[in-house]
mmCIF file of C-alpha atoms and ligand atoms in Angstrom:
data_model
loop_
_atom_site.group_PDB
_atom_site.id
_atom_site.type_symbol
_atom_site.label_atom_id
_atom_site.label_comp_id
_atom_site.label_asym_id
_atom_site.label_seq_id
_atom_site.Cartn_x
_atom_site.Cartn_y
_atom_site.Cartn_z
ATOM 1 C CA ASP A 1 223.725 178.919 -42.937
ATOM 2 C CA VAL A 2 219.516 178.221 -42.990
ATOM 3 C CA ALA A 3 217.631 178.157 -46.702
ATOM 4 C CA VAL A 4 214.336 177.433 -44.879
ATOM 5 C CA ALA A 5 212.936 177.175 -41.192
ATOM 6 C CA LEU A 6 209.927 175.706 -39.948
ATOM 7 C CA GLU A 7 209.675 176.543 -36.436
ATOM 8 C CA ASP A 8 206.932 174.505 -34.392
ATOM 9 C CA VAL A 9 204.516 175.262 -37.859
ATOM 10 C CA ARG A 10 200.810 173.943 -37.351
ATOM 11 C CA LYS A 11 198.375 174.231 -40.406
ATOM 12 C CA THR A 12 194.714 173.923 -38.994
ATOM 13 C CA TYR A 13 192.153 173.975 -42.219
ATOM 14 C CA GLN A 14 188.272 174.449 -41.086
ATOM 15 C CA LEU A 15 185.890 172.860 -42.590
ATOM 16 C CA GLY A 16 183.284 171.230 -40.235
ATOM 17 C CA GLU A 17 185.764 169.032 -38.528
ATOM 18 C CA PRO A 18 189.093 170.598 -38.069
ATOM 19 C CA VAL A 19 192.060 169.353 -39.843
ATOM 20 C CA HIS A 20 195.618 169.490 -38.341
ATOM 21 C CA ALA A 21 197.096 169.212 -41.791
ATOM 22 C CA LEU A 22 200.533 170.197 -40.099
ATOM 23 C CA ASP A 23 200.663 169.560 -36.146
ATOM 24 C CA GLY A 24 204.039 171.116 -34.463
ATOM 25 C CA VAL A 25 206.852 170.931 -37.610
ATOM 26 C CA SER A 26 210.352 172.193 -36.872
ATOM 27 C CA LEU A 27 212.604 171.956 -39.335
ATOM 28 C CA GLU A 28 215.741 173.381 -40.659
ATOM 29 C CA ILE A 29 217.158 173.232 -44.349
ATOM 30 C CA PRO A 30 220.716 174.471 -44.649
ATOM 31 C CA ARG A 31 221.384 176.821 -47.987
ATOM 32 C CA GLY A 32 222.538 174.271 -50.390
ATOM 33 C CA SER A 33 221.152 171.331 -49.392
ATOM 34 C CA TYR A 34 218.940 168.353 -51.326
ATOM 35 C CA THR A 35 216.025 167.221 -48.968
ATOM 36 C CA ALA A 36 213.252 164.824 -50.026
ATOM 37 C CA ILE A 37 209.936 164.637 -48.448
ATOM 38 C CA MET A 38 208.110 161.604 -48.573
ATOM 39 C CA GLY A 39 204.546 160.336 -46.719
ATOM 40 C CA PRO A 40 201.819 158.729 -47.472
ATOM 41 C CA SER A 41 198.306 160.837 -49.182
ATOM 42 C CA GLY A 42 197.226 163.480 -46.381
ATOM 43 C CA SER A 43 200.359 163.952 -44.341
ATOM 44 C CA GLY A 44 200.750 167.324 -45.036
ATOM 45 C CA LYS A 45 203.541 167.124 -48.236
ATOM 46 C CA SER A 46 201.758 169.646 -50.260
ATOM 47 C CA THR A 47 200.947 171.741 -47.183
ATOM 48 C CA LEU A 48 204.582 172.177 -46.500
ATOM 49 C CA MET A 49 205.863 172.895 -49.669
ATOM 50 C CA ASN A 50 202.955 175.890 -49.784
ATOM 51 C CA LEU A 51 204.300 177.354 -46.778
ATOM 52 C CA VAL A 52 207.529 176.943 -47.835
ATOM 53 C CA GLY A 53 206.534 178.151 -51.093
ATOM 54 C CA CYS A 54 204.759 181.290 -49.330
ATOM 55 C CA LEU A 55 202.059 180.432 -51.188
ATOM 56 C CA ASP A 56 200.198 180.045 -47.645
ATOM 57 C CA THR A 57 200.754 181.181 -44.263
ATOM 58 C CA PRO A 58 201.063 178.908 -41.183
ATOM 59 C CA THR A 59 197.670 179.183 -38.506
ATOM 60 C CA ALA A 60 200.907 178.967 -36.006
ATOM 61 C CA GLY A 61 204.224 178.932 -35.461
ATOM 62 C CA ALA A 62 206.751 180.574 -37.556
ATOM 63 C CA VAL A 63 207.976 180.066 -41.867
ATOM 64 C CA VAL A 64 211.215 181.308 -42.619
ATOM 65 C CA VAL A 65 212.294 181.980 -45.719
ATOM 66 C CA ASP A 66 216.306 183.348 -46.248
ATOM 67 C CA GLY A 67 216.347 184.530 -43.101
ATOM 68 C CA ARG A 68 212.514 186.302 -43.196
ATOM 69 C CA ASP A 69 210.184 185.463 -41.329
ATOM 70 C CA VAL A 70 206.986 185.281 -44.224
ATOM 71 C CA ARG A 71 204.755 187.006 -42.150
ATOM 72 C CA ASP A 72 206.413 189.839 -42.050
ATOM 73 C CA LEU A 73 206.562 190.217 -45.613
ATOM 74 C CA SER A 74 204.042 192.393 -47.443
ATOM 75 C CA GLY A 75 202.062 190.737 -50.427
ATOM 76 C CA ARG A 76 204.280 192.198 -52.850
ATOM 77 C CA GLU A 77 207.469 190.960 -51.451
ATOM 78 C CA ARG A 78 206.108 187.351 -51.385
ATOM 79 C CA THR A 79 205.271 187.453 -54.924
ATOM 80 C CA ARG A 80 208.888 188.719 -55.473
ATOM 81 C CA LEU A 81 210.275 185.937 -52.977
ATOM 82 C CA ARG A 82 208.222 183.313 -55.004
ATOM 83 C CA GLY A 83 209.313 184.735 -58.494
ATOM 84 C CA SER A 84 212.820 185.534 -58.356
ATOM 85 C CA GLU A 85 213.949 183.243 -54.527
ATOM 86 C CA VAL A 86 212.231 179.983 -55.220
ATOM 87 C CA GLY A 87 211.274 178.067 -58.293
ATOM 88 C CA PHE A 88 208.297 176.137 -58.088
ATOM 89 C CA VAL A 89 207.887 172.465 -60.211
ATOM 90 C CA PHE A 90 204.399 171.277 -59.872
ATOM 91 C CA GLN A 91 202.322 168.421 -60.867
ATOM 92 C CA THR A 92 199.594 170.776 -62.848
ATOM 93 C CA PHE A 93 202.111 172.451 -65.136
ATOM 94 C CA ASN A 94 200.299 175.867 -65.945
ATOM 95 C CA LEU A 95 201.746 176.527 -69.230
ATOM 96 C CA MET A 96 200.212 179.254 -71.038
ATOM 97 C CA PRO A 97 198.708 177.519 -74.042
ATOM 98 C CA ARG A 98 199.240 180.187 -76.760
ATOM 99 C CA LEU A 99 202.891 180.746 -76.217
ATOM 100 C CA ASN A 100 205.339 178.122 -77.362
ATOM 101 C CA ALA A 101 207.884 176.181 -75.229
ATOM 102 C CA LEU A 102 211.017 179.286 -75.877
ATOM 103 C CA GLU A 103 208.629 181.502 -74.885
ATOM 104 C CA ASN A 104 206.910 179.968 -71.879
ATOM 105 C CA VAL A 105 210.563 179.654 -70.465
ATOM 106 C CA ALA A 106 211.557 182.793 -70.956
ATOM 107 C CA LEU A 107 208.001 184.201 -69.333
ATOM 108 C CA PRO A 108 209.762 184.894 -65.475
ATOM 109 C CA GLN A 109 212.641 187.059 -67.017
ATOM 110 C CA LEU A 110 209.962 189.277 -67.983
ATOM 111 C CA PHE A 111 210.408 191.456 -64.921
ATOM 112 C CA GLN A 112 214.465 191.136 -64.041
ATOM 113 C CA GLY A 113 214.975 193.802 -66.626
ATOM 114 C CA ILE A 114 216.847 191.258 -68.821
ATOM 115 C CA SER A 115 216.742 191.981 -72.942
ATOM 116 C CA ARG A 116 214.557 190.141 -74.736
ATOM 117 C CA GLY A 117 217.706 188.703 -76.438
ATOM 118 C CA ASP A 118 219.275 187.619 -73.200
ATOM 119 C CA ARG A 119 216.116 185.942 -72.045
ATOM 120 C CA ARG A 120 215.722 184.264 -75.429
ATOM 121 C CA ASP A 121 219.541 182.660 -75.020
ATOM 122 C CA ARG A 122 218.588 181.546 -71.416
ATOM 123 C CA ALA A 123 215.557 179.807 -72.497
ATOM 124 C CA ARG A 124 216.748 177.927 -75.224
ATOM 125 C CA GLU A 125 219.769 177.162 -72.610
ATOM 126 C CA LEU A 126 217.481 175.556 -70.092
ATOM 127 C CA LEU A 127 215.385 173.921 -72.857
ATOM 128 C CA GLU A 128 218.075 172.026 -74.322
ATOM 129 C CA ARG A 129 219.225 171.069 -70.744
ATOM 130 C CA VAL A 130 216.132 169.405 -70.012
ATOM 131 C CA GLY A 131 216.307 167.989 -73.903
ATOM 132 C CA LEU A 132 214.085 169.914 -75.613
ATOM 133 C CA GLY A 133 216.585 172.372 -78.088
ATOM 134 C CA ASP A 134 214.400 170.497 -80.771
ATOM 135 C CA ARG A 135 210.888 171.637 -79.507
ATOM 136 C CA ILE A 136 211.413 175.242 -78.564
ATOM 137 C CA ASP A 137 208.714 176.098 -81.149
ATOM 138 C CA HIS A 138 205.772 173.905 -80.277
ATOM 139 C CA LEU A 139 203.051 175.178 -78.516
ATOM 140 C CA PRO A 140 202.093 173.241 -75.220
ATOM 141 C CA ASN A 141 199.460 171.101 -76.782
ATOM 142 C CA GLU A 142 202.021 170.509 -79.631
ATOM 143 C CA LEU A 143 204.430 168.376 -76.730
ATOM 144 C CA SER A 144 203.173 165.291 -74.888
ATOM 145 C CA GLY A 145 203.151 165.211 -70.737
ATOM 146 C CA GLY A 146 206.465 164.257 -70.032
ATOM 147 C CA GLN A 147 207.879 167.311 -72.296
ATOM 148 C CA ARG A 148 205.035 169.688 -70.742
ATOM 149 C CA GLN A 149 206.334 168.743 -67.679
ATOM 150 C CA ARG A 150 210.245 169.669 -68.790
ATOM 151 C CA VAL A 151 209.120 172.750 -70.253
ATOM 152 C CA ALA A 152 207.692 173.564 -66.946
ATOM 153 C CA LEU A 153 210.979 172.405 -65.373
ATOM 154 C CA ALA A 154 213.195 174.790 -67.326
ATOM 155 C CA ARG A 155 210.727 177.375 -66.502
ATOM 156 C CA ALA A 156 211.225 177.046 -62.840
ATOM 157 C CA LEU A 157 214.989 177.015 -63.017
ATOM 158 C CA VAL A 158 215.407 180.054 -65.708
ATOM 159 C CA ASN A 159 216.072 182.678 -63.117
ATOM 160 C CA ASP A 160 218.303 180.411 -61.132
ATOM 161 C CA PRO A 161 216.180 180.533 -57.996
ATOM 162 C CA ALA A 162 218.014 180.054 -54.736
ATOM 163 C CA ILE A 163 215.404 177.194 -53.645
ATOM 164 C CA VAL A 164 213.388 174.878 -55.970
ATOM 165 C CA LEU A 165 210.724 172.943 -54.952
ATOM 166 C CA ALA A 166 209.527 170.072 -56.887
ATOM 167 C CA ASP A 167 206.167 168.406 -55.968
ATOM 168 C CA GLU A 168 206.443 165.283 -57.346
ATOM 169 C CA PRO A 169 208.656 166.157 -60.289
ATOM 170 C CA SER A 170 208.450 162.819 -62.109
ATOM 171 C CA GLY A 171 205.213 161.896 -61.477
ATOM 172 C CA ASN A 172 204.384 160.933 -64.937
ATOM 173 C CA LEU A 173 207.811 160.587 -66.800
ATOM 174 C CA ASP A 174 209.148 157.604 -68.391
ATOM 175 C CA THR A 175 212.380 156.555 -66.561
ATOM 176 C CA GLU A 176 214.797 157.953 -69.232
ATOM 177 C CA THR A 177 212.768 161.494 -69.134
ATOM 178 C CA GLU A 178 213.127 160.793 -65.225
ATOM 179 C CA SER A 179 216.701 160.073 -64.854
ATOM 180 C CA GLN A 180 217.295 163.608 -66.767
ATOM 181 C CA VAL A 181 215.566 165.639 -64.933
ATOM 182 C CA LEU A 182 216.931 163.843 -61.836
ATOM 183 C CA ASP A 183 220.058 164.721 -63.171
ATOM 184 C CA LEU A 184 219.025 168.185 -64.305
ATOM 185 C CA PHE A 185 218.260 168.826 -59.987
ATOM 186 C CA ALA A 186 221.674 167.287 -59.034
ATOM 187 C CA ALA A 187 223.208 169.795 -61.692
ATOM 188 C CA PHE A 188 221.633 173.066 -59.909
ATOM 189 C CA HIS A 189 222.386 171.286 -56.497
ATOM 190 C CA GLY A 190 226.439 170.662 -57.459
ATOM 191 C CA GLY A 191 225.628 174.494 -58.559
ATOM 192 C CA GLY A 192 224.694 175.586 -54.880
ATOM 193 C CA THR A 193 220.690 175.342 -55.410
ATOM 194 C CA THR A 194 218.925 174.001 -52.177
ATOM 195 C CA MET A 195 216.918 171.526 -53.764
ATOM 196 C CA ILE A 196 213.334 170.406 -51.814
ATOM 197 C CA VAL A 197 211.652 167.501 -53.760
ATOM 198 C CA VAL A 198 207.978 165.938 -52.139
ATOM 199 C CA THR A 199 207.937 162.449 -53.839
ATOM 200 C CA HIS A 200 206.434 158.981 -53.219
ATOM 201 C CA GLU A 201 209.421 157.360 -54.855
ATOM 202 C CA ARG A 202 212.045 155.851 -53.234
ATOM 203 C CA HIS A 203 214.903 156.320 -56.108
ATOM 204 C CA VAL A 204 213.839 159.782 -56.622
ATOM 205 C CA ALA A 205 213.856 160.455 -52.625
ATOM 206 C CA GLU A 206 217.502 158.686 -52.671
ATOM 207 C CA ARG A 207 219.189 161.105 -55.100
ATOM 208 C CA ALA A 208 218.712 163.645 -51.868
ATOM 209 C CA GLU A 209 221.063 164.496 -48.727
ATOM 210 C CA ARG A 210 218.124 163.036 -46.581
ATOM 211 C CA ILE A 211 214.900 162.284 -46.584
ATOM 212 C CA VAL A 212 212.056 163.877 -44.510
ATOM 213 C CA HIS A 213 209.363 161.220 -43.691
ATOM 214 C CA LEU A 214 206.085 162.873 -42.440
ATOM 215 C CA LEU A 215 203.202 161.333 -40.749
ATOM 216 C CA ASP A 216 199.951 162.479 -39.687
ATOM 217 C CA GLY A 217 201.202 166.183 -40.190
ATOM 218 C CA GLU A 218 203.972 164.993 -38.337
ATOM 219 C CA ILE A 219 207.550 164.869 -38.882
ATOM 220 C CA GLU A 220 208.144 160.809 -38.111
ATOM 221 C CA ARG A 221 211.559 160.536 -38.641
ATOM 222 C CA ILE A 222 214.575 162.065 -40.531
ATOM 223 C CA GLU A 223 216.736 159.815 -42.674
ATOM 224 C CA GLU A 224 220.259 160.855 -43.664
ATOM 225 C CA LEU A 225 221.463 159.262 -46.480
ATOM 226 C CA ASP A 226 225.413 160.494 -46.220
ATOM 227 C CA GLY A 227 226.966 157.237 -48.100
ATOM 228 C CA VAL A 228 229.600 156.833 -45.540
ATOM 229 C CA GLU A 229 227.227 156.547 -42.209
ATOM 230 C CA GLU A 230 225.238 154.390 -43.796
ATOM 231 C CA ARG A 231 227.541 151.696 -43.596
HETATM 232 P P1 ADP B 301 199.326 163.297 -52.752
HETATM 233 O O1 ADP B 301 198.632 164.367 -51.529
HETATM 234 O O2 ADP B 301 199.795 162.487 -51.410
HETATM 235 O O3 ADP B 301 200.514 164.016 -53.057
HETATM 236 P P2 ADP B 301 198.439 163.181 -54.714
HETATM 237 O O4 ADP B 301 196.888 163.186 -54.515
HETATM 238 O O5 ADP B 301 198.725 164.420 -55.194
HETATM 239 O O6 ADP B 301 198.552 162.751 -53.685
HETATM 240 O O7 ADP B 301 198.710 162.041 -55.812
HETATM 241 C C1 ADP B 301 198.458 161.076 -55.859
HETATM 242 C C2 ADP B 301 199.019 160.208 -57.240
HETATM 243 O O8 ADP B 301 198.491 160.451 -58.084
HETATM 244 C C3 ADP B 301 200.398 160.512 -57.093
HETATM 245 O O9 ADP B 301 201.134 159.401 -57.144
HETATM 246 C C4 ADP B 301 200.761 161.632 -58.167
HETATM 247 O O10 ADP B 301 201.882 161.466 -58.752
HETATM 248 C C5 ADP B 301 199.520 161.491 -58.889
HETATM 249 N N1 ADP B 301 198.946 162.299 -59.808
HETATM 250 C C6 ADP B 301 198.227 163.281 -59.159
HETATM 251 N N2 ADP B 301 197.626 164.396 -59.825
HETATM 252 C C7 ADP B 301 198.294 164.119 -60.799
HETATM 253 C C8 ADP B 301 198.158 164.605 -61.963
HETATM 254 N N3 ADP B 301 197.832 166.038 -62.453
HETATM 255 N N4 ADP B 301 198.757 164.091 -63.059
HETATM 256 C C9 ADP B 301 199.307 163.133 -63.338
HETATM 257 N N5 ADP B 301 199.652 162.090 -62.032
HETATM 258 C C10 ADP B 301 199.257 162.837 -61.245
HETATM 259 P P1 ADP B 302 199.992 165.347 -48.626
HETATM 260 O O1 ADP B 302 200.251 166.308 -49.722
HETATM 261 O O2 ADP B 302 200.919 164.942 -48.115
HETATM 262 O O3 ADP B 302 198.973 164.341 -49.665
HETATM 263 P P2 ADP B 302 198.245 167.675 -47.847
HETATM 264 O O4 ADP B 302 198.958 168.632 -47.476
HETATM 265 O O5 ADP B 302 197.693 168.043 -49.105
HETATM 266 O O6 ADP B 302 199.280 166.190 -47.731
HETATM 267 O O7 ADP B 302 196.981 167.586 -46.841
HETATM 268 C C1 ADP B 302 197.012 167.011 -45.063
HETATM 269 C C2 ADP B 302 195.867 167.118 -44.844
HETATM 270 O O8 ADP B 302 195.001 168.066 -45.091
HETATM 271 C C3 ADP B 302 194.904 166.302 -45.527
HETATM 272 O O9 ADP B 302 193.845 165.605 -44.808
HETATM 273 C C4 ADP B 302 193.749 167.029 -46.586
HETATM 274 O O10 ADP B 302 192.435 166.353 -47.020
HETATM 275 C C5 ADP B 302 194.034 168.306 -45.786
HETATM 276 N N1 ADP B 302 194.043 169.397 -46.453
HETATM 277 C C6 ADP B 302 194.799 169.897 -47.522
HETATM 278 N N2 ADP B 302 194.276 171.234 -48.105
HETATM 279 C C7 ADP B 302 193.347 171.380 -47.798
HETATM 280 C C8 ADP B 302 192.691 172.472 -47.983
HETATM 281 N N3 ADP B 302 193.100 173.277 -48.963
HETATM 282 N N4 ADP B 302 190.864 172.595 -47.144
HETATM 283 C C9 ADP B 302 190.825 171.779 -46.475
HETATM 284 N N5 ADP B 302 191.487 170.165 -45.669
HETATM 285 C C10 ADP B 302 192.965 170.367 -46.465
#
């Protein structure tokens, strides 16, 4: 059962000299799996995430999310897929500055037909799970960078998406907060969520089941982190 499939995907940016950000990438990500994407700066990691998250379309090849070729979806269907099927955790967290932590986390549920009380309960539960149960009334500018990142994480997870895409999720977190975030990822993975995490950090990648190494827009190798096989 496949959550995401890339079939000979190419992405070329045309700014003067063409840049082949992805150059023939084929990859199947099983449903419920936990995948890390590693590679040097410029290797195509963000491009890959944007394609999987339906934020962008390939120049050639197919991106299939949840059995649907992204090319065949209307703009509205892509937006719906992003809102309910896919949860994003980005470096730039885009919190609404005038909404407090609870309201920010509750926001993605607005169009899900959930009552206000249930939305707030769910948002509070997620904030507690990221260790911010005592900060629910704070505005983003009253929170530290790491706390804001955790609010963004709670928001990404609030609709219980089938697929979570995280780009450097622990980039600027202290060690303790990072391990809380990674434990949360593991808990979601344990609950059946497909996790895809881009990271520069080996120890973050090692929480996954396998590491896809990108180099110059191609898959250099796939490293299985099955504890049994490693030995
Ligand atoms: P790449 O393109 O390889 O993903 P980036 O240019 O996004 O690399 O980031 C390079 C480094 O700078 C990374 O270690 C990343 O964590 C850090 N970084 C990038 N953007 C931010 C940001 N908005 N806040 C904090 N750190 C960031
Ligand atoms: P990574 O996330 O691994 O750092 P990216 O996917 O961001 O890699 O970039 C891959 C290549 O594509 C790089 O050479 C980058 O400069 C180029 N690139 C990425 N986005 C754009 C864009 N919007 N326009 C032009 N070139 C881009």
